[in-house]
PDB file of C-alpha atoms in Angstrom:
ATOM      1  CA  MET A   1      -9.983 -56.509  25.197  1.00  0.00           C
ATOM      2  CA  ARG A   2      -6.503 -56.213  26.623  1.00  0.00           C
ATOM      3  CA  ASP A   3      -4.806 -56.348  23.251  1.00  0.00           C
ATOM      4  CA  PHE A   4      -3.796 -52.806  22.398  1.00  0.00           C
ATOM      5  CA  THR A   5      -1.216 -52.781  19.612  1.00  0.00           C
ATOM      6  CA  LEU A   6       0.896 -49.725  18.874  1.00  0.00           C
ATOM      7  CA  PHE A   7       0.049 -48.246  15.449  1.00  0.00           C
ATOM      8  CA  SER A   8      -2.683 -50.789  14.848  1.00  0.00           C
ATOM      9  CA  LEU A   9      -5.539 -49.689  12.570  1.00  0.00           C
ATOM     10  CA  PRO A  10      -7.702 -48.327  15.458  1.00  0.00           C
ATOM     11  CA  HIS A  11      -4.693 -46.445  16.831  1.00  0.00           C
ATOM     12  CA  ILE A  12      -3.757 -44.902  13.471  1.00  0.00           C
ATOM     13  CA  VAL A  13      -7.368 -43.959  12.679  1.00  0.00           C
ATOM     14  CA  THR A  14      -7.732 -42.322  16.102  1.00  0.00           C
ATOM     15  CA  LEU A  15      -4.537 -40.321  15.592  1.00  0.00           C
ATOM     16  CA  LEU A  16      -5.714 -39.205  12.137  1.00  0.00           C
ATOM     17  CA  ILE A  17      -9.029 -38.050  13.615  1.00  0.00           C
ATOM     18  CA  PHE A  18      -7.217 -36.037  16.284  1.00  0.00           C
ATOM     19  CA  PHE A  19      -4.682 -34.387  13.966  1.00  0.00           C
ATOM     20  CA  THR A  20      -7.436 -33.597  11.455  1.00  0.00           C
ATOM     21  CA  SER A  21      -9.583 -32.037  14.186  1.00  0.00           C
ATOM     22  CA  PHE A  22      -6.603 -30.105  15.522  1.00  0.00           C
ATOM     23  CA  SER A  23      -5.757 -28.763  12.062  1.00  0.00           C
ATOM     24  CA  LEU A  24      -9.364 -27.833  11.287  1.00  0.00           C
ATOM     25  CA  PHE A  25      -9.634 -26.055  14.625  1.00  0.00           C
ATOM     26  CA  ILE A  26      -6.690 -23.859  13.619  1.00  0.00           C
ATOM     27  CA  TYR A  27      -7.793 -23.347  10.006  1.00  0.00           C
ATOM     28  CA  TYR A  28     -11.409 -22.440  10.829  1.00  0.00           C
ATOM     29  CA  ARG A  29     -10.670 -20.546  14.073  1.00  0.00           C
ATOM     30  CA  GLN A  30     -12.334 -17.361  12.788  1.00  0.00           C
ATOM     31  CA  LYS A  31     -15.534 -19.114  11.728  1.00  0.00           C
ATOM     32  CA  LEU A  32     -15.627 -21.092  14.989  1.00  0.00           C
ATOM     33  CA  LYS A  33     -15.832 -17.921  17.086  1.00  0.00           C
ATOM     34  CA  GLU A  34     -19.608 -17.847  16.742  1.00  0.00           C
ATOM     35  CA  TYR A  35     -19.671 -21.291  18.361  1.00  0.00           C
ATOM     36  CA  GLN A  36     -17.313 -20.291  21.184  1.00  0.00           C
ATOM     37  CA  ALA A  37     -19.741 -21.067  24.006  1.00  0.00           C
ATOM     38  CA  ILE A  38     -20.554 -24.490  22.544  1.00  0.00           C
ATOM     39  CA  LEU A  39     -16.862 -25.328  22.169  1.00  0.00           C
ATOM     40  CA  LYS A  40     -16.062 -24.097  25.664  1.00  0.00           C
ATOM     41  CA  TRP A  41     -18.668 -26.160  27.478  1.00  0.00           C
ATOM     42  CA  SER A  42     -18.211 -29.183  25.214  1.00  0.00           C
ATOM     43  CA  LEU A  43     -14.495 -29.353  26.040  1.00  0.00           C
ATOM     44  CA  PHE A  44     -15.196 -28.708  29.717  1.00  0.00           C
ATOM     45  CA  THR A  45     -17.792 -31.504  29.789  1.00  0.00           C
ATOM     46  CA  ILE A  46     -15.546 -33.969  27.960  1.00  0.00           C
ATOM     47  CA  LEU A  47     -12.689 -33.392  30.410  1.00  0.00           C
ATOM     48  CA  LEU A  48     -14.947 -33.604  33.458  1.00  0.00           C
ATOM     49  CA  VAL A  49     -16.759 -36.718  32.268  1.00  0.00           C
ATOM     50  CA  CYS A  50     -13.495 -38.457  31.336  1.00  0.00           C
ATOM     51  CA  GLU A  51     -12.057 -37.884  34.817  1.00  0.00           C
ATOM     52  CA  ILE A  52     -15.200 -38.917  36.693  1.00  0.00           C
ATOM     53  CA  THR A  53     -16.170 -41.942  34.600  1.00  0.00           C
ATOM     54  CA  LEU A  54     -12.778 -43.624  34.940  1.00  0.00           C
ATOM     55  CA  GLN A  55     -12.927 -43.439  38.726  1.00  0.00           C
ATOM     56  CA  LEU A  56     -16.524 -44.716  38.771  1.00  0.00           C
ATOM     57  CA  TYR A  57     -15.708 -47.483  36.286  1.00  0.00           C
ATOM     58  CA  LEU A  58     -12.795 -48.768  38.364  1.00  0.00           C
ATOM     59  CA  ILE A  59     -14.852 -48.625  41.563  1.00  0.00           C
ATOM     60  CA  VAL A  60     -17.777 -50.494  39.970  1.00  0.00           C
ATOM     61  CA  ILE A  61     -15.569 -53.305  38.634  1.00  0.00           C
ATOM     62  CA  LYS A  62     -13.693 -53.313  41.977  1.00  0.00           C
ATOM     63  CA  GLU A  63     -10.285 -52.666  40.421  1.00  0.00           C
ATOM     64  CA  TRP A  64      -9.630 -49.194  41.845  1.00  0.00           C
ATOM     65  CA  THR A  65      -6.267 -48.751  43.558  1.00  0.00           C
ATOM     66  CA  VAL A  66      -4.400 -45.757  44.924  1.00  0.00           C
ATOM     67  CA  SER A  67      -2.366 -45.656  41.709  1.00  0.00           C
ATOM     68  CA  ASP A  68      -5.573 -44.656  39.906  1.00  0.00           C
ATOM     69  CA  LEU A  69      -5.729 -41.287  41.656  1.00  0.00           C
ATOM     70  CA  PRO A  70      -5.790 -38.505  39.000  1.00  0.00           C
ATOM     71  CA  LEU A  71      -2.229 -37.365  39.654  1.00  0.00           C
ATOM     72  CA  GLN A  72      -0.619 -37.951  36.274  1.00  0.00           C
ATOM     73  CA  VAL A  73       0.509 -34.979  34.173  1.00  0.00           C
ATOM     74  CA  CYS A  74      -2.448 -35.172  31.795  1.00  0.00           C
ATOM     75  CA  SER A  75      -4.971 -35.314  34.636  1.00  0.00           C
ATOM     76  CA  ILE A  76      -3.427 -32.203  36.151  1.00  0.00           C
ATOM     77  CA  SER A  77      -3.641 -30.602  32.688  1.00  0.00           C
ATOM     78  CA  ALA A  78      -7.324 -31.520  32.521  1.00  0.00           C
ATOM     79  CA  PHE A  79      -8.031 -29.975  35.930  1.00  0.00           C
ATOM     80  CA  LEU A  80      -6.108 -26.821  34.989  1.00  0.00           C
ATOM     81  CA  ALA A  81      -8.118 -26.511  31.771  1.00  0.00           C
ATOM     82  CA  MET A  82     -11.415 -26.981  33.607  1.00  0.00           C
ATOM     83  CA  PHE A  83     -10.423 -24.340  36.144  1.00  0.00           C
ATOM     84  CA  LEU A  84      -9.511 -21.895  33.369  1.00  0.00           C
ATOM     85  CA  PHE A  85     -12.852 -22.487  31.666  1.00  0.00           C
ATOM     86  CA  LEU A  86     -14.469 -21.256  34.885  1.00  0.00           C
ATOM     87  CA  LYS A  87     -12.018 -18.536  35.928  1.00  0.00           C
ATOM     88  CA  LYS A  88      -9.458 -16.558  33.941  1.00  0.00           C
ATOM     89  CA  ASN A  89      -5.871 -16.842  35.106  1.00  0.00           C
ATOM     90  CA  PRO A  90      -3.100 -15.976  32.585  1.00  0.00           C
ATOM     91  CA  LYS A  91      -0.255 -17.291  34.759  1.00  0.00           C
ATOM     92  CA  MET A  92      -1.991 -20.618  35.282  1.00  0.00           C
ATOM     93  CA  PHE A  93      -2.413 -20.865  31.525  1.00  0.00           C
ATOM     94  CA  HIS A  94       1.381 -20.677  31.152  1.00  0.00           C
ATOM     95  CA  LEU A  95       1.665 -24.006  32.957  1.00  0.00           C
ATOM     96  CA  LEU A  96      -1.243 -25.551  31.050  1.00  0.00           C
ATOM     97  CA  PHE A  97       0.327 -24.460  27.771  1.00  0.00           C
ATOM     98  CA  PHE A  98       3.541 -26.379  28.450  1.00  0.00           C
ATOM     99  CA  ILE A  99       2.057 -29.535  29.986  1.00  0.00           C
ATOM    100  CA  GLY A 100      -1.179 -29.590  28.008  1.00  0.00           C
ATOM    101  CA  THR A 101       0.002 -29.132  24.420  1.00  0.00           C
ATOM    102  CA  LEU A 102       2.733 -31.586  23.428  1.00  0.00           C
ATOM    103  CA  PRO A 103       2.625 -34.116  26.342  1.00  0.00           C
ATOM    104  CA  PRO A 104      -0.959 -35.281  25.604  1.00  0.00           C
ATOM    105  CA  VAL A 105      -0.096 -35.620  21.906  1.00  0.00           C
ATOM    106  CA  LEU A 106       2.982 -37.705  22.735  1.00  0.00           C
ATOM    107  CA  SER A 107       0.797 -39.761  25.086  1.00  0.00           C
ATOM    108  CA  MET A 108      -1.526 -40.531  22.190  1.00  0.00           C
ATOM    109  CA  ILE A 109       1.298 -41.441  19.830  1.00  0.00           C
ATOM    110  CA  SER A 110       2.789 -43.739  22.460  1.00  0.00           C
ATOM    111  CA  PRO A 111      -0.140 -44.466  24.815  1.00  0.00           C
ATOM    112  CA  ASP A 112       0.021 -46.017  28.256  1.00  0.00           C
ATOM    113  CA  ILE A 113      -2.954 -48.338  27.765  1.00  0.00           C
ATOM    114  CA  VAL A 114      -3.594 -52.045  27.277  1.00  0.00           C
ATOM    115  CA  HIS A 115      -7.180 -51.942  25.992  1.00  0.00           C
ATOM    116  CA  GLN A 116      -8.090 -51.847  22.320  1.00  0.00           C
ATOM    117  CA  PHE A 117     -11.010 -50.105  20.589  1.00  0.00           C
ATOM    118  CA  PRO A 118     -13.966 -50.193  21.258  1.00  0.00           C
ATOM    119  CA  HIS A 119     -13.227 -50.694  24.964  1.00  0.00           C
ATOM    120  CA  PHE A 120     -14.399 -47.844  27.213  1.00  0.00           C
ATOM    121  CA  ARG A 121     -10.850 -47.153  28.441  1.00  0.00           C
ATOM    122  CA  PHE A 122      -9.505 -46.814  24.890  1.00  0.00           C
ATOM    123  CA  ILE A 123     -12.216 -44.308  23.931  1.00  0.00           C
ATOM    124  CA  ARG A 124     -11.928 -42.400  27.198  1.00  0.00           C
ATOM    125  CA  TYR A 125      -8.115 -42.243  27.012  1.00  0.00           C
ATOM    126  CA  PHE A 126      -7.968 -40.752  23.525  1.00  0.00           C
ATOM    127  CA  LEU A 127     -10.981 -38.493  24.051  1.00  0.00           C
ATOM    128  CA  LYS A 128      -9.412 -36.943  27.141  1.00  0.00           C
ATOM    129  CA  HIS A 129      -5.942 -36.583  25.626  1.00  0.00           C
ATOM    130  CA  SER A 130      -7.453 -35.024  22.489  1.00  0.00           C
ATOM    131  CA  ALA A 131      -9.563 -32.536  24.461  1.00  0.00           C
ATOM    132  CA  ILE A 132      -6.595 -31.137  26.421  1.00  0.00           C
ATOM    133  CA  PRO A 133      -4.591 -29.683  23.468  1.00  0.00           C
ATOM    134  CA  LEU A 134      -7.848 -28.572  21.839  1.00  0.00           C
ATOM    135  CA  ALA A 135      -8.633 -26.694  25.062  1.00  0.00           C
ATOM    136  CA  VAL A 136      -5.212 -25.024  24.834  1.00  0.00           C
ATOM    137  CA  LEU A 137      -6.074 -23.876  21.295  1.00  0.00           C
ATOM    138  CA  TYR A 138      -9.410 -22.580  22.561  1.00  0.00           C
ATOM    139  CA  PHE A 139      -7.712 -20.400  25.188  1.00  0.00           C
ATOM    140  CA  ILE A 140      -5.210 -19.054  22.658  1.00  0.00           C
ATOM    141  CA  PHE A 141      -7.714 -18.254  19.892  1.00  0.00           C
ATOM    142  CA  PHE A 142     -10.852 -17.336  21.831  1.00  0.00           C
ATOM    143  CA  GLU A 143      -9.635 -16.109  25.226  1.00  0.00           C
ATOM    144  CA  GLY A 144      -6.550 -14.319  23.898  1.00  0.00           C
ATOM    145  CA  TYR A 145      -4.046 -16.055  26.183  1.00  0.00           C
ATOM    146  CA  ARG A 146      -0.396 -15.595  25.309  1.00  0.00           C
ATOM    147  CA  VAL A 147       2.798 -16.973  26.857  1.00  0.00           C
ATOM    148  CA  PRO A 148       5.999 -14.911  27.319  1.00  0.00           C
ATOM    149  CA  ARG A 149       9.353 -16.484  26.548  1.00  0.00           C
ATOM    150  CA  LYS A 150      10.430 -16.252  30.189  1.00  0.00           C
ATOM    151  CA  ALA A 151       7.594 -18.662  31.032  1.00  0.00           C
ATOM    152  CA  ILE A 152       9.642 -21.527  29.562  1.00  0.00           C
ATOM    153  CA  LEU A 153      11.969 -21.620  32.566  1.00  0.00           C
ATOM    154  CA  SER A 154       9.387 -20.535  35.146  1.00  0.00           C
ATOM    155  CA  SER A 155       6.968 -23.265  34.019  1.00  0.00           C
ATOM    156  CA  PHE A 156       9.780 -25.831  33.947  1.00  0.00           C
ATOM    157  CA  PHE A 157      10.570 -24.822  37.538  1.00  0.00           C
ATOM    158  CA  ILE A 158       6.908 -25.153  38.569  1.00  0.00           C
ATOM    159  CA  ILE A 159       6.692 -28.596  36.932  1.00  0.00           C
ATOM    160  CA  ASN A 160       9.665 -29.687  39.030  1.00  0.00           C
ATOM    161  CA  LEU A 161       8.102 -28.099  42.097  1.00  0.00           C
ATOM    162  CA  ILE A 162       4.973 -30.183  41.566  1.00  0.00           C
ATOM    163  CA  ALA A 163       7.017 -33.294  40.781  1.00  0.00           C
ATOM    164  CA  LEU A 164       8.966 -33.114  44.051  1.00  0.00           C
ATOM    165  CA  PRO A 165       6.091 -34.075  46.408  1.00  0.00           C
ATOM    166  CA  ILE A 166       4.852 -36.509  43.754  1.00  0.00           C
ATOM    167  CA  PHE A 167       8.265 -38.227  43.888  1.00  0.00           C
ATOM    168  CA  PHE A 168       7.999 -38.784  47.652  1.00  0.00           C
ATOM    169  CA  LEU A 169       4.330 -39.759  47.342  1.00  0.00           C
ATOM    170  CA  ASN A 170       5.380 -42.468  44.897  1.00  0.00           C
ATOM    171  CA  ARG A 171       7.907 -43.708  47.428  1.00  0.00           C
ATOM    172  CA  LEU A 172       5.273 -43.734  50.168  1.00  0.00           C
ATOM    173  CA  LEU A 173       2.442 -45.360  48.200  1.00  0.00           C
ATOM    174  CA  GLY A 174       4.420 -47.482  45.753  1.00  0.00           C
ATOM    175  CA  THR A 175       2.839 -45.603  42.852  1.00  0.00           C
ATOM    176  CA  ASN A 176       4.312 -44.188  39.650  1.00  0.00           C
ATOM    177  CA  PHE A 177       2.646 -40.797  39.174  1.00  0.00           C
ATOM    178  CA  PHE A 178       4.355 -38.587  36.573  1.00  0.00           C
ATOM    179  CA  PHE A 179       6.229 -41.825  35.681  1.00  0.00           C
ATOM    180  CA  LEU A 180       8.952 -40.631  38.062  1.00  0.00           C
ATOM    181  CA  ALA A 181       9.644 -44.061  39.558  1.00  0.00           C
ATOM    182  CA  ALA A 182      10.050 -45.943  36.271  1.00  0.00           C
ATOM    183  CA  PRO A 183       8.726 -46.134  32.694  1.00  0.00           C
ATOM    184  CA  SER A 184       5.143 -47.274  32.311  1.00  0.00           C
ATOM    185  CA  GLU A 185       4.398 -50.972  32.004  1.00  0.00           C
ATOM    186  CA  ALA A 186       3.117 -50.399  28.484  1.00  0.00           C
ATOM    187  CA  LYS A 187       5.556 -49.994  25.602  1.00  0.00           C
ATOM    188  CA  THR A 188       5.988 -46.212  25.444  1.00  0.00           C
ATOM    189  CA  LEU A 189       8.783 -43.779  24.564  1.00  0.00           C
ATOM    190  CA  LEU A 190       9.821 -43.803  28.231  1.00  0.00           C
ATOM    191  CA  LEU A 191      11.449 -47.194  27.682  1.00  0.00           C
ATOM    192  CA  PHE A 192      14.281 -45.374  25.867  1.00  0.00           C
ATOM    193  CA  PHE A 193      15.068 -43.179  28.894  1.00  0.00           C
ATOM    194  CA  GLY A 194      17.326 -45.689  30.629  1.00  0.00           C
ATOM    195  CA  SER A 195      17.017 -46.662  34.289  1.00  0.00           C
ATOM    196  CA  GLY A 196      17.998 -45.458  37.743  1.00  0.00           C
ATOM    197  CA  ILE A 197      19.408 -41.948  38.019  1.00  0.00           C
ATOM    198  CA  MET A 198      19.865 -41.746  34.236  1.00  0.00           C
ATOM    199  CA  TYR A 199      16.118 -42.240  33.831  1.00  0.00           C
ATOM    200  CA  ASN A 200      15.393 -39.207  36.020  1.00  0.00           C
ATOM    201  CA  ILE A 201      18.053 -37.121  34.282  1.00  0.00           C
ATOM    202  CA  SER A 202      16.556 -38.070  30.922  1.00  0.00           C
ATOM    203  CA  LEU A 203      13.104 -37.029  32.148  1.00  0.00           C
ATOM    204  CA  GLU A 204      14.471 -33.616  33.151  1.00  0.00           C
ATOM    205  CA  ILE A 205      16.256 -33.069  29.840  1.00  0.00           C
ATOM    206  CA  VAL A 206      13.277 -34.182  27.754  1.00  0.00           C
ATOM    207  CA  ALA A 207      10.878 -32.057  29.841  1.00  0.00           C
ATOM    208  CA  LEU A 208      12.973 -28.955  29.158  1.00  0.00           C
ATOM    209  CA  ILE A 209      13.262 -29.779  25.445  1.00  0.00           C
ATOM    210  CA  VAL A 210       9.482 -30.303  25.237  1.00  0.00           C
ATOM    211  CA  CYS A 211       8.921 -26.903  26.885  1.00  0.00           C
ATOM    212  CA  ILE A 212      11.234 -25.213  24.374  1.00  0.00           C
ATOM    213  CA  ILE A 213       9.688 -26.948  21.350  1.00  0.00           C
ATOM    214  CA  THR A 214       6.170 -26.208  22.611  1.00  0.00           C
ATOM    215  CA  TYR A 215       6.958 -22.505  22.830  1.00  0.00           C
ATOM    216  CA  ILE A 216       8.181 -22.145  19.223  1.00  0.00           C
ATOM    217  CA  PRO A 217       4.702 -21.758  17.603  1.00  0.00           C
ATOM    218  CA  MET A 218       3.681 -19.343  20.377  1.00  0.00           C
ATOM    219  CA  GLY A 219       6.824 -17.292  19.777  1.00  0.00           C
ATOM    220  CA  ILE A 220       6.114 -17.156  16.034  1.00  0.00           C
ATOM    221  CA  LEU A 221       2.476 -16.171  16.675  1.00  0.00           C
ATOM    222  CA  GLN A 222       3.434 -13.321  18.982  1.00  0.00           C
ATOM    223  CA  LYS A 223       6.141 -12.118  16.601  1.00  0.00           C
ATOM    224  CA  LYS A 224       3.588 -11.902  13.769  1.00  0.00           C
ATOM    225  CA  GLU A 225       1.129 -10.085  16.019  1.00  0.00           C
ATOM    226  CA  ASN A 226       3.811  -7.587  17.077  1.00  0.00           C
ATOM    227  CA  MET A 227       4.738  -6.997  13.420  1.00  0.00           C
ATOM    228  CA  LYS A 228       1.077  -6.250  12.596  1.00  0.00           C
ATOM    229  CA  ILE A 229       0.880  -3.814  15.492  1.00  0.00           C
ATOM    230  CA  GLY A 230       4.158  -2.190  14.412  1.00  0.00           C
ATOM    231  CA  GLY A 231       2.901  -1.968  10.847  1.00  0.00           C
ATOM    232  CA  HIS A 232      -0.063   0.079  11.944  1.00  0.00           C
TER     233      HIS A 232
END
């Protein structure tokens, strides 16, 4: 089933399901509080199962390679979310907020996959990438996590700090983690980033823009909360 087509019917339906779920999560956040424990462990389980099953699947079919190590941005987001489900850490949430909100959504709009629905890898890909931003919403609404404006630059710096060893690891192993070496083989938005040094510069610029855009709703939320506090 290696026939994934961008914006095919399965792709569009999957995106509609995600955006509907995301919107309903926000709209019914107050009513969902009584199901907080169920949501927490459901998201945790989805993320854990998605990470483990892919590795097992590739090993079973004897197609596992070093490039399948869970070192892409969304895998790191998944591990951060799972850690936060088990242990509170506001500063770690800052990083998850910036790499786990918009990047997974963009990855679903322009996915790095070749398999079409109902293949296991199609379902697993979209399930994992849907669970990450939903987990971010969970932490904001149910755990009370907030992100200060200064975290935009500090998180951008940390992302680059993580990317630095990944860059050299790619050189050593011939991999493409974080898509630092080149765009993905699939037709994604990265194809518009150019090549060579311009590709890396484009990645840096887009990463910073994504961080800024991601923060806007958080900034608005905190401004409204401060106004309510000031009003009282």
